[in-house]
């Protein structure tokens, strides 16, 4: 299907009344969640996921995707006005956004973040339209060996490229793979690791795990922090939003560079918008004629990371839809939602579900336009929402999480799982173990096992089948290279410590 025919089909799907309504709901909920510090888009997607069980697949994915990229727009509001990032991806925005607010230029900062977010998202959508079908066509040549190798590469990349210790990332991935083994083996029908608990025969509940790891855990982490000071909030009038020509001249090149960095990072499994925003900010500081301006209200310091994190969010759909490999944790939840609706992301996805793919792509344009129109007039409302105390907000969120997960199967055991995984996520955060690789390992675990077994079945148990095929061998070589890149600094540090101890012993 060519581009014109695909777009025509996409507009037909995305402009239906139901699709428009759910797109509007998604971006509105995403903006609302993004504004609130301490919750984040992952928790929002997890909370809304049970609702989508009763919707058509296209409407469900359009709404969930709208929540995800809508949260990137809203997250900058609290960062700029209160120096409290609404999401981790907007933490960089606070570095220069909050000083601009202190200088009385909060309106300009908010306007620039909206425009640059729209620009970054649009560039990534063009890349999605151009490269995702081509990547899917290339992947039609994949066998089970290639699928196993590329999924293994995706999980290793998720572990090594996530923020924090790569070793802890690998531990999280392995934990996710182990949790994916719980339940009935689809090949033999044998129960595995259920410990006699009947509710575990069908495996762990994805919704309960996601809500616990990213919803309850975040609330527990933020519950002990001091109540945010809303006395510093300034009123933002419409006439204060207009940037000067000098502002626009200063931000268009950083926006372009940030969108390029974000689009590249978004395609990499496990990298995510947070890394994209930090890299874009670092790049702007490096190319700036006067780096000392950064941290004091430099407009480039908000335009580049905002364009980067929104471009990364949209570009993350490319590996998810084309190869079934989620770009980050939110994409993993969306991948799980597609599987729940009986849709398996794979190379044939673009032909078998052409209306769904092109409808989703066109909905991104519509959703970004909605956000552009809605975000600026609603700034005053978002400012008022920031005054809601956490003692009222967090219990309400916990209530909706429990109601949502219970409504999936009407099973109290799922609510217990939410609490358990909430505590697990809290402990992992406390010891700085990333939770996103765990969820990605859990979702990709059954697929990796399935393709591993199928490849060995076709090769009659010959393990060399994974290196006999050039594409599979290339993916495995990249996996080994990533592991070596992760291991070398650790080995170097251990050797240095051993040398220091020998030197101290000789003295």
PDB file of C-alpha atoms in Angstrom, residues 24-316:
ATOM      1  CA  UNK A  24      -9.657  13.678  22.664  1.00  0.00           C
ATOM      2  CA  UNK A  25     -10.160  11.722  25.897  1.00  0.00           C
ATOM      3  CA  UNK A  26      -6.664  10.260  25.632  1.00  0.00           C
ATOM      4  CA  UNK A  27      -4.765  13.509  25.101  1.00  0.00           C
ATOM      5  CA  UNK A  28      -6.846  15.301  27.758  1.00  0.00           C
ATOM      6  CA  UNK A  29      -6.205  12.599  30.362  1.00  0.00           C
ATOM      7  CA  UNK A  30      -2.535  12.534  29.347  1.00  0.00           C
ATOM      8  CA  UNK A  31      -2.156  16.287  29.832  1.00  0.00           C
ATOM      9  CA  UNK A  32      -3.889  16.084  33.204  1.00  0.00           C
ATOM     10  CA  UNK A  33      -1.656  13.225  34.398  1.00  0.00           C
ATOM     11  CA  UNK A  34       1.457  14.899  33.010  1.00  0.00           C
ATOM     12  CA  UNK A  35       0.792  18.055  35.040  1.00  0.00           C
ATOM     13  CA  UNK A  36       0.521  16.173  38.329  1.00  0.00           C
ATOM     14  CA  UNK A  37       3.974  15.530  39.819  1.00  0.00           C
ATOM     15  CA  UNK A  38       4.657  11.970  40.933  1.00  0.00           C
ATOM     16  CA  UNK A  39       2.207   9.961  38.819  1.00  0.00           C
ATOM     17  CA  UNK A  40       3.419   9.894  35.221  1.00  0.00           C
ATOM     18  CA  UNK A  41       2.121   8.511  31.926  1.00  0.00           C
ATOM     19  CA  UNK A  42       2.894   4.868  32.705  1.00  0.00           C
ATOM     20  CA  UNK A  43       0.567   4.895  35.686  1.00  0.00           C
ATOM     21  CA  UNK A  44      -2.107   6.616  33.585  1.00  0.00           C
ATOM     22  CA  UNK A  45      -1.843   4.081  30.755  1.00  0.00           C
ATOM     23  CA  UNK A  46      -1.979   1.227  33.259  1.00  0.00           C
ATOM     24  CA  UNK A  47      -5.052   2.676  34.995  1.00  0.00           C
ATOM     25  CA  UNK A  48      -6.963   3.197  31.755  1.00  0.00           C
ATOM     26  CA  UNK A  49      -5.977  -0.175  30.263  1.00  0.00           C
ATOM     27  CA  UNK A  50      -8.935  -2.108  31.804  1.00  0.00           C
ATOM     28  CA  UNK A  51     -11.375   0.354  30.239  1.00  0.00           C
ATOM     29  CA  UNK A  52     -10.070  -0.449  26.767  1.00  0.00           C
ATOM     30  CA  UNK A  53     -11.121  -4.101  27.044  1.00  0.00           C
ATOM     31  CA  UNK A  54     -14.633  -3.015  26.103  1.00  0.00           C
ATOM     32  CA  UNK A  55     -13.534  -0.921  23.094  1.00  0.00           C
ATOM     33  CA  UNK A  56     -12.572  -1.729  19.530  1.00  0.00           C
ATOM     34  CA  UNK A  57      -8.850  -2.221  19.030  1.00  0.00           C
ATOM     35  CA  UNK A  58      -8.399   0.993  17.017  1.00  0.00           C
ATOM     36  CA  UNK A  59     -10.216   3.160  19.582  1.00  0.00           C
ATOM     37  CA  UNK A  60      -8.346   1.526  22.457  1.00  0.00           C
ATOM     38  CA  UNK A  61      -4.904   2.085  20.951  1.00  0.00           C
ATOM     39  CA  UNK A  62      -5.703   5.639  19.844  1.00  0.00           C
ATOM     40  CA  UNK A  63      -6.757   6.534  23.394  1.00  0.00           C
ATOM     41  CA  UNK A  64      -3.804   4.820  25.099  1.00  0.00           C
ATOM     42  CA  UNK A  65      -1.337   6.404  22.686  1.00  0.00           C
ATOM     43  CA  UNK A  66      -2.965   9.800  23.272  1.00  0.00           C
ATOM     44  CA  UNK A  67      -2.459   9.405  27.016  1.00  0.00           C
ATOM     45  CA  UNK A  68       1.207   8.565  26.487  1.00  0.00           C
ATOM     46  CA  UNK A  69       2.227  11.462  24.252  1.00  0.00           C
ATOM     47  CA  UNK A  70      -0.265  13.851  25.874  1.00  0.00           C
ATOM     48  CA  UNK A  71       1.526  13.430  29.188  1.00  0.00           C
ATOM     49  CA  UNK A  72       4.727  14.738  27.595  1.00  0.00           C
ATOM     50  CA  UNK A  73       2.950  18.017  26.827  1.00  0.00           C
ATOM     51  CA  UNK A  74       1.520  18.447  30.317  1.00  0.00           C
ATOM     52  CA  UNK A  75       4.647  17.422  32.182  1.00  0.00           C
ATOM     53  CA  UNK A  76       6.447  20.685  31.502  1.00  0.00           C
ATOM     54  CA  UNK A  77       3.867  22.831  33.362  1.00  0.00           C
ATOM     55  CA  UNK A  78       4.861  21.839  36.890  1.00  0.00           C
ATOM     56  CA  UNK A  79       8.544  21.837  35.887  1.00  0.00           C
ATOM     57  CA  UNK A  80       8.394  25.459  34.787  1.00  0.00           C
ATOM     58  CA  UNK A  81       6.049  26.871  37.413  1.00  0.00           C
ATOM     59  CA  UNK A  82       7.165  24.953  40.523  1.00  0.00           C
ATOM     60  CA  UNK A  83      10.466  23.292  39.622  1.00  0.00           C
ATOM     61  CA  UNK A  84       8.629  19.968  40.094  1.00  0.00           C
ATOM     62  CA  UNK A  85       8.775  17.773  36.973  1.00  0.00           C
ATOM     63  CA  UNK A  86       5.405  16.250  36.169  1.00  0.00           C
ATOM     64  CA  UNK A  87       7.236  13.365  34.478  1.00  0.00           C
ATOM     65  CA  UNK A  88      10.858  12.206  34.518  1.00  0.00           C
ATOM     66  CA  UNK A  89      11.216  13.288  30.892  1.00  0.00           C
ATOM     67  CA  UNK A  90      10.578  16.927  31.805  1.00  0.00           C
ATOM     68  CA  UNK A  91      13.142  17.052  34.598  1.00  0.00           C
ATOM     69  CA  UNK A  92      15.560  18.695  32.160  1.00  0.00           C
ATOM     70  CA  UNK A  93      12.973  21.349  31.306  1.00  0.00           C
ATOM     71  CA  UNK A  94      13.015  22.557  34.904  1.00  0.00           C
ATOM     72  CA  UNK A  95      16.708  23.484  34.684  1.00  0.00           C
ATOM     73  CA  UNK A  96      16.008  26.523  32.508  1.00  0.00           C
ATOM     74  CA  UNK A  97      12.212  26.662  32.614  1.00  0.00           C
ATOM     75  CA  UNK A  98      11.984  27.477  36.319  1.00  0.00           C
ATOM     76  CA  UNK A  99      14.547  30.312  36.126  1.00  0.00           C
ATOM     77  CA  UNK A 100      12.500  31.769  33.255  1.00  0.00           C
ATOM     78  CA  UNK A 101       9.423  31.649  35.493  1.00  0.00           C
ATOM     79  CA  UNK A 102      11.329  33.431  38.255  1.00  0.00           C
ATOM     80  CA  UNK A 103      12.212  36.126  35.707  1.00  0.00           C
ATOM     81  CA  UNK A 104       8.509  36.625  34.951  1.00  0.00           C
ATOM     82  CA  UNK A 105       8.653  34.739  31.632  1.00  0.00           C
ATOM     83  CA  UNK A 106       6.675  31.619  32.622  1.00  0.00           C
ATOM     84  CA  UNK A 107       4.129  32.256  29.866  1.00  0.00           C
ATOM     85  CA  UNK A 108       6.797  32.384  27.171  1.00  0.00           C
ATOM     86  CA  UNK A 109       8.408  29.194  28.496  1.00  0.00           C
ATOM     87  CA  UNK A 110       5.066  27.357  28.479  1.00  0.00           C
ATOM     88  CA  UNK A 111       4.285  28.552  24.953  1.00  0.00           C
ATOM     89  CA  UNK A 112       7.704  27.498  23.638  1.00  0.00           C
ATOM     90  CA  UNK A 113       7.372  24.027  25.181  1.00  0.00           C
ATOM     91  CA  UNK A 114       3.997  23.581  23.487  1.00  0.00           C
ATOM     92  CA  UNK A 115       5.238  24.652  20.047  1.00  0.00           C
ATOM     93  CA  UNK A 116       8.481  22.675  20.184  1.00  0.00           C
ATOM     94  CA  UNK A 117       6.670  19.591  21.501  1.00  0.00           C
ATOM     95  CA  UNK A 118       4.321  19.786  18.514  1.00  0.00           C
ATOM     96  CA  UNK A 119       7.261  20.164  16.117  1.00  0.00           C
ATOM     97  CA  UNK A 120       9.168  17.214  17.594  1.00  0.00           C
ATOM     98  CA  UNK A 121       6.111  14.996  17.501  1.00  0.00           C
ATOM     99  CA  UNK A 122       5.383  15.902  13.864  1.00  0.00           C
ATOM    100  CA  UNK A 123       8.903  15.047  12.709  1.00  0.00           C
ATOM    101  CA  UNK A 124       8.746  11.650  14.402  1.00  0.00           C
ATOM    102  CA  UNK A 125       5.329  10.934  12.846  1.00  0.00           C
ATOM    103  CA  UNK A 126       6.818  11.551   9.390  1.00  0.00           C
ATOM    104  CA  UNK A 127       9.579   9.061  10.196  1.00  0.00           C
ATOM    105  CA  UNK A 128       6.974   6.558  11.438  1.00  0.00           C
ATOM    106  CA  UNK A 129       5.021   6.879   8.178  1.00  0.00           C
ATOM    107  CA  UNK A 130       8.190   6.523   6.098  1.00  0.00           C
ATOM    108  CA  UNK A 131      10.201   3.806   7.801  1.00  0.00           C
ATOM    109  CA  UNK A 132       7.881   1.573   9.827  1.00  0.00           C
ATOM    110  CA  UNK A 133       6.261  -0.137   6.778  1.00  0.00           C
ATOM    111  CA  UNK A 134       9.667  -0.470   5.082  1.00  0.00           C
ATOM    112  CA  UNK A 135      11.132  -2.007   8.232  1.00  0.00           C
ATOM    113  CA  UNK A 136       8.175  -4.378   8.409  1.00  0.00           C
ATOM    114  CA  UNK A 137       8.662  -5.398   4.771  1.00  0.00           C
ATOM    115  CA  UNK A 138      12.319  -6.166   5.445  1.00  0.00           C
ATOM    116  CA  UNK A 139      11.410  -8.163   8.539  1.00  0.00           C
ATOM    117  CA  UNK A 140       9.149 -10.447   6.477  1.00  0.00           C
ATOM    118  CA  UNK A 141      12.314 -12.431   5.779  1.00  0.00           C
ATOM    119  CA  UNK A 142      12.734 -13.182   9.487  1.00  0.00           C
ATOM    120  CA  UNK A 143      12.380 -16.704  10.834  1.00  0.00           C
ATOM    121  CA  UNK A 144      12.025 -17.699  14.481  1.00  0.00           C
ATOM    122  CA  UNK A 145      15.817 -17.563  14.864  1.00  0.00           C
ATOM    123  CA  UNK A 146      15.886 -13.891  13.789  1.00  0.00           C
ATOM    124  CA  UNK A 147      12.922 -13.035  15.994  1.00  0.00           C
ATOM    125  CA  UNK A 148      14.582 -14.622  19.019  1.00  0.00           C
ATOM    126  CA  UNK A 149      17.871 -12.814  18.339  1.00  0.00           C
ATOM    127  CA  UNK A 150      16.338  -9.373  17.805  1.00  0.00           C
ATOM    128  CA  UNK A 151      14.136  -9.697  20.906  1.00  0.00           C
ATOM    129  CA  UNK A 152      17.186 -10.713  22.911  1.00  0.00           C
ATOM    130  CA  UNK A 153      18.988  -7.665  21.538  1.00  0.00           C
ATOM    131  CA  UNK A 154      16.024  -5.489  22.487  1.00  0.00           C
ATOM    132  CA  UNK A 155      16.019  -6.731  26.079  1.00  0.00           C
ATOM    133  CA  UNK A 156      19.782  -6.296  26.457  1.00  0.00           C
ATOM    134  CA  UNK A 157      19.513  -2.799  24.995  1.00  0.00           C
ATOM    135  CA  UNK A 158      16.680  -2.024  27.413  1.00  0.00           C
ATOM    136  CA  UNK A 159      18.873  -3.115  30.302  1.00  0.00           C
ATOM    137  CA  UNK A 160      22.105  -1.414  29.247  1.00  0.00           C
ATOM    138  CA  UNK A 161      20.673   1.840  27.880  1.00  0.00           C
ATOM    139  CA  UNK A 162      18.294   2.571  30.736  1.00  0.00           C
ATOM    140  CA  UNK A 163      19.358   5.241  33.218  1.00  0.00           C
ATOM    141  CA  UNK A 164      21.313   3.861  36.141  1.00  0.00           C
ATOM    142  CA  UNK A 165      23.493   0.783  36.515  1.00  0.00           C
ATOM    143  CA  UNK A 166      23.456  -1.539  33.454  1.00  0.00           C
ATOM    144  CA  UNK A 167      23.995  -4.559  35.724  1.00  0.00           C
ATOM    145  CA  UNK A 168      20.883  -3.684  37.703  1.00  0.00           C
ATOM    146  CA  UNK A 169      19.055  -3.315  34.394  1.00  0.00           C
ATOM    147  CA  UNK A 170      20.077  -6.845  33.396  1.00  0.00           C
ATOM    148  CA  UNK A 171      18.904  -8.162  36.773  1.00  0.00           C
ATOM    149  CA  UNK A 172      15.521  -6.498  36.193  1.00  0.00           C
ATOM    150  CA  UNK A 173      15.206  -8.040  32.721  1.00  0.00           C
ATOM    151  CA  UNK A 174      16.026 -11.516  34.047  1.00  0.00           C
ATOM    152  CA  UNK A 175      13.468 -11.058  36.831  1.00  0.00           C
ATOM    153  CA  UNK A 176      10.850 -10.135  34.217  1.00  0.00           C
ATOM    154  CA  UNK A 177      11.692 -13.219  32.142  1.00  0.00           C
ATOM    155  CA  UNK A 178      11.334 -15.417  35.223  1.00  0.00           C
ATOM    156  CA  UNK A 179       7.960 -13.907  36.098  1.00  0.00           C
ATOM    157  CA  UNK A 180       6.807 -14.549  32.518  1.00  0.00           C
ATOM    158  CA  UNK A 181       7.293 -18.287  33.098  1.00  0.00           C
ATOM    159  CA  UNK A 182       4.647 -18.407  35.819  1.00  0.00           C
ATOM    160  CA  UNK A 183       1.503 -20.250  34.724  1.00  0.00           C
ATOM    161  CA  UNK A 184       0.668 -22.960  32.218  1.00  0.00           C
ATOM    162  CA  UNK A 185       3.236 -23.884  29.593  1.00  0.00           C
ATOM    163  CA  UNK A 186       1.547 -23.337  26.229  1.00  0.00           C
ATOM    164  CA  UNK A 187       3.479 -26.223  24.633  1.00  0.00           C
ATOM    165  CA  UNK A 188       3.223 -29.015  27.212  1.00  0.00           C
ATOM    166  CA  UNK A 189       0.295 -27.799  29.319  1.00  0.00           C
ATOM    167  CA  UNK A 190       2.354 -28.231  32.497  1.00  0.00           C
ATOM    168  CA  UNK A 191       1.955 -25.746  35.353  1.00  0.00           C
ATOM    169  CA  UNK A 192       5.113 -23.832  36.205  1.00  0.00           C
ATOM    170  CA  UNK A 193       5.897 -21.953  39.428  1.00  0.00           C
ATOM    171  CA  UNK A 194       2.273 -21.627  40.537  1.00  0.00           C
ATOM    172  CA  UNK A 195       2.983 -23.102  44.011  1.00  0.00           C
ATOM    173  CA  UNK A 196      -0.529 -24.522  44.111  1.00  0.00           C
ATOM    174  CA  UNK A 197      -2.198 -21.110  43.735  1.00  0.00           C
ATOM    175  CA  UNK A 198      -5.106 -21.513  41.315  1.00  0.00           C
ATOM    176  CA  UNK A 199      -5.140 -17.831  40.358  1.00  0.00           C
ATOM    177  CA  UNK A 200      -1.618 -18.172  38.905  1.00  0.00           C
ATOM    178  CA  UNK A 201      -2.512 -20.903  36.414  1.00  0.00           C
ATOM    179  CA  UNK A 202      -3.055 -18.337  33.653  1.00  0.00           C
ATOM    180  CA  UNK A 203       0.054 -16.413  34.648  1.00  0.00           C
ATOM    181  CA  UNK A 204       0.476 -13.047  36.306  1.00  0.00           C
ATOM    182  CA  UNK A 205      -1.898 -10.242  35.348  1.00  0.00           C
ATOM    183  CA  UNK A 206      -0.175  -7.674  33.130  1.00  0.00           C
ATOM    184  CA  UNK A 207      -2.506  -4.875  34.246  1.00  0.00           C
ATOM    185  CA  UNK A 208      -1.918  -5.608  37.936  1.00  0.00           C
ATOM    186  CA  UNK A 209       1.835  -5.692  37.422  1.00  0.00           C
ATOM    187  CA  UNK A 210       1.923  -2.436  35.453  1.00  0.00           C
ATOM    188  CA  UNK A 211      -0.345  -0.615  37.900  1.00  0.00           C
ATOM    189  CA  UNK A 212       1.703  -1.800  40.850  1.00  0.00           C
ATOM    190  CA  UNK A 213       5.160  -1.142  39.428  1.00  0.00           C
ATOM    191  CA  UNK A 214       4.405   2.268  37.965  1.00  0.00           C
ATOM    192  CA  UNK A 215       1.309   3.510  39.786  1.00  0.00           C
ATOM    193  CA  UNK A 216       1.391   2.381  43.396  1.00  0.00           C
ATOM    194  CA  UNK A 217       5.213   2.419  43.571  1.00  0.00           C
ATOM    195  CA  UNK A 218       5.393   6.032  42.361  1.00  0.00           C
ATOM    196  CA  UNK A 219       2.748   7.119  44.854  1.00  0.00           C
ATOM    197  CA  UNK A 220       4.584   5.370  47.694  1.00  0.00           C
ATOM    198  CA  UNK A 221       7.832   7.019  46.605  1.00  0.00           C
ATOM    199  CA  UNK A 222       6.297  10.506  46.522  1.00  0.00           C
ATOM    200  CA  UNK A 223       4.042  10.141  49.577  1.00  0.00           C
ATOM    201  CA  UNK A 224       6.894  10.785  51.986  1.00  0.00           C
ATOM    202  CA  UNK A 225       8.126  13.923  50.244  1.00  0.00           C
ATOM    203  CA  UNK A 226       7.126  17.342  51.623  1.00  0.00           C
ATOM    204  CA  UNK A 227       3.936  18.936  50.312  1.00  0.00           C
ATOM    205  CA  UNK A 228       4.749  21.117  47.321  1.00  0.00           C
ATOM    206  CA  UNK A 229       4.732  24.849  47.894  1.00  0.00           C
ATOM    207  CA  UNK A 230       2.055  26.350  45.634  1.00  0.00           C
ATOM    208  CA  UNK A 231       2.541  29.878  46.956  1.00  0.00           C
ATOM    209  CA  UNK A 232       5.146  30.460  44.221  1.00  0.00           C
ATOM    210  CA  UNK A 233       2.631  29.877  41.449  1.00  0.00           C
ATOM    211  CA  UNK A 234       2.225  32.901  39.244  1.00  0.00           C
ATOM    212  CA  UNK A 235      -0.835  33.751  37.196  1.00  0.00           C
ATOM    213  CA  UNK A 236      -0.265  33.232  33.502  1.00  0.00           C
ATOM    214  CA  UNK A 237      -2.237  35.581  31.245  1.00  0.00           C
ATOM    215  CA  UNK A 238      -2.704  35.006  27.532  1.00  0.00           C
ATOM    216  CA  UNK A 239      -0.737  38.118  26.570  1.00  0.00           C
ATOM    217  CA  UNK A 240       2.209  36.803  28.600  1.00  0.00           C
ATOM    218  CA  UNK A 241       2.456  33.743  26.359  1.00  0.00           C
ATOM    219  CA  UNK A 242       3.676  35.471  23.213  1.00  0.00           C
ATOM    220  CA  UNK A 243       7.430  35.031  22.600  1.00  0.00           C
ATOM    221  CA  UNK A 244       9.521  37.703  20.926  1.00  0.00           C
ATOM    222  CA  UNK A 245      11.146  37.316  17.513  1.00  0.00           C
ATOM    223  CA  UNK A 246      14.470  36.877  19.254  1.00  0.00           C
ATOM    224  CA  UNK A 247      13.007  33.976  21.255  1.00  0.00           C
ATOM    225  CA  UNK A 248      11.783  32.278  18.089  1.00  0.00           C
ATOM    226  CA  UNK A 249      15.134  32.754  16.354  1.00  0.00           C
ATOM    227  CA  UNK A 250      16.933  31.231  19.314  1.00  0.00           C
ATOM    228  CA  UNK A 251      14.745  28.141  19.597  1.00  0.00           C
ATOM    229  CA  UNK A 252      14.143  26.861  16.050  1.00  0.00           C
ATOM    230  CA  UNK A 253      17.577  25.310  15.499  1.00  0.00           C
ATOM    231  CA  UNK A 254      17.683  23.656  18.962  1.00  0.00           C
ATOM    232  CA  UNK A 255      14.171  22.317  18.294  1.00  0.00           C
ATOM    233  CA  UNK A 256      15.319  20.766  15.025  1.00  0.00           C
ATOM    234  CA  UNK A 257      18.388  19.196  16.630  1.00  0.00           C
ATOM    235  CA  UNK A 258      16.354  17.974  19.595  1.00  0.00           C
ATOM    236  CA  UNK A 259      13.708  16.414  17.343  1.00  0.00           C
ATOM    237  CA  UNK A 260      16.435  14.606  15.394  1.00  0.00           C
ATOM    238  CA  UNK A 261      18.067  13.254  18.558  1.00  0.00           C
ATOM    239  CA  UNK A 262      14.706  12.234  20.002  1.00  0.00           C
ATOM    240  CA  UNK A 263      13.643  10.438  16.819  1.00  0.00           C
ATOM    241  CA  UNK A 264      16.874   8.417  16.790  1.00  0.00           C
ATOM    242  CA  UNK A 265      16.734   7.576  20.492  1.00  0.00           C
ATOM    243  CA  UNK A 266      13.043   6.647  20.292  1.00  0.00           C
ATOM    244  CA  UNK A 267      13.754   3.830  17.847  1.00  0.00           C
ATOM    245  CA  UNK A 268      16.285   2.222  20.214  1.00  0.00           C
ATOM    246  CA  UNK A 269      14.712  -0.317  22.588  1.00  0.00           C
ATOM    247  CA  UNK A 270      14.890   0.750  26.218  1.00  0.00           C
ATOM    248  CA  UNK A 271      16.326   4.218  25.650  1.00  0.00           C
ATOM    249  CA  UNK A 272      13.121   6.218  26.075  1.00  0.00           C
ATOM    250  CA  UNK A 273      12.253   9.930  26.123  1.00  0.00           C
ATOM    251  CA  UNK A 274      14.130  10.661  29.356  1.00  0.00           C
ATOM    252  CA  UNK A 275      17.479   9.775  27.807  1.00  0.00           C
ATOM    253  CA  UNK A 276      16.526  11.701  24.655  1.00  0.00           C
ATOM    254  CA  UNK A 277      15.802  14.860  26.661  1.00  0.00           C
ATOM    255  CA  UNK A 278      19.098  14.677  28.581  1.00  0.00           C
ATOM    256  CA  UNK A 279      21.126  14.070  25.415  1.00  0.00           C
ATOM    257  CA  UNK A 280      19.420  16.949  23.592  1.00  0.00           C
ATOM    258  CA  UNK A 281      20.126  19.316  26.488  1.00  0.00           C
ATOM    259  CA  UNK A 282      23.765  18.186  26.657  1.00  0.00           C
ATOM    260  CA  UNK A 283      24.139  18.657  22.892  1.00  0.00           C
ATOM    261  CA  UNK A 284      22.783  22.210  23.033  1.00  0.00           C
ATOM    262  CA  UNK A 285      25.074  23.104  25.888  1.00  0.00           C
ATOM    263  CA  UNK A 286      28.026  21.772  23.916  1.00  0.00           C
ATOM    264  CA  UNK A 287      27.276  23.718  20.714  1.00  0.00           C
ATOM    265  CA  UNK A 288      26.257  26.945  22.490  1.00  0.00           C
ATOM    266  CA  UNK A 289      28.529  29.989  22.114  1.00  0.00           C
ATOM    267  CA  UNK A 290      27.946  30.849  25.784  1.00  0.00           C
ATOM    268  CA  UNK A 291      27.260  27.652  27.811  1.00  0.00           C
ATOM    269  CA  UNK A 292      27.111  29.692  31.042  1.00  0.00           C
ATOM    270  CA  UNK A 293      23.598  30.856  30.038  1.00  0.00           C
ATOM    271  CA  UNK A 294      22.246  27.352  30.621  1.00  0.00           C
ATOM    272  CA  UNK A 295      20.642  26.918  34.011  1.00  0.00           C
ATOM    273  CA  UNK A 296      19.795  30.626  34.142  1.00  0.00           C
ATOM    274  CA  UNK A 297      16.821  30.704  31.789  1.00  0.00           C
ATOM    275  CA  UNK A 298      18.237  29.857  28.350  1.00  0.00           C
ATOM    276  CA  UNK A 299      15.356  29.288  25.954  1.00  0.00           C
ATOM    277  CA  UNK A 300      17.396  26.639  24.095  1.00  0.00           C
ATOM    278  CA  UNK A 301      17.426  24.666  27.350  1.00  0.00           C
ATOM    279  CA  UNK A 302      13.683  24.073  27.125  1.00  0.00           C
ATOM    280  CA  UNK A 303      13.098  23.930  23.351  1.00  0.00           C
ATOM    281  CA  UNK A 304      15.633  21.157  22.609  1.00  0.00           C
ATOM    282  CA  UNK A 305      14.642  18.661  25.351  1.00  0.00           C
ATOM    283  CA  UNK A 306      10.915  19.254  24.826  1.00  0.00           C
ATOM    284  CA  UNK A 307      11.230  18.557  21.090  1.00  0.00           C
ATOM    285  CA  UNK A 308      13.408  15.522  21.882  1.00  0.00           C
ATOM    286  CA  UNK A 309      11.133  13.842  24.422  1.00  0.00           C
ATOM    287  CA  UNK A 310       8.035  14.203  22.229  1.00  0.00           C
ATOM    288  CA  UNK A 311       9.865  12.996  19.115  1.00  0.00           C
ATOM    289  CA  UNK A 312      11.162  10.013  21.092  1.00  0.00           C
ATOM    290  CA  UNK A 313       7.656   9.174  22.270  1.00  0.00           C
ATOM    291  CA  UNK A 314       6.270   9.034  18.727  1.00  0.00           C
ATOM    292  CA  UNK A 315       9.318   7.278  17.240  1.00  0.00           C
ATOM    293  CA  UNK A 316       9.073   4.512  19.848  1.00  0.00           C
TER     294      UNK A 316
END
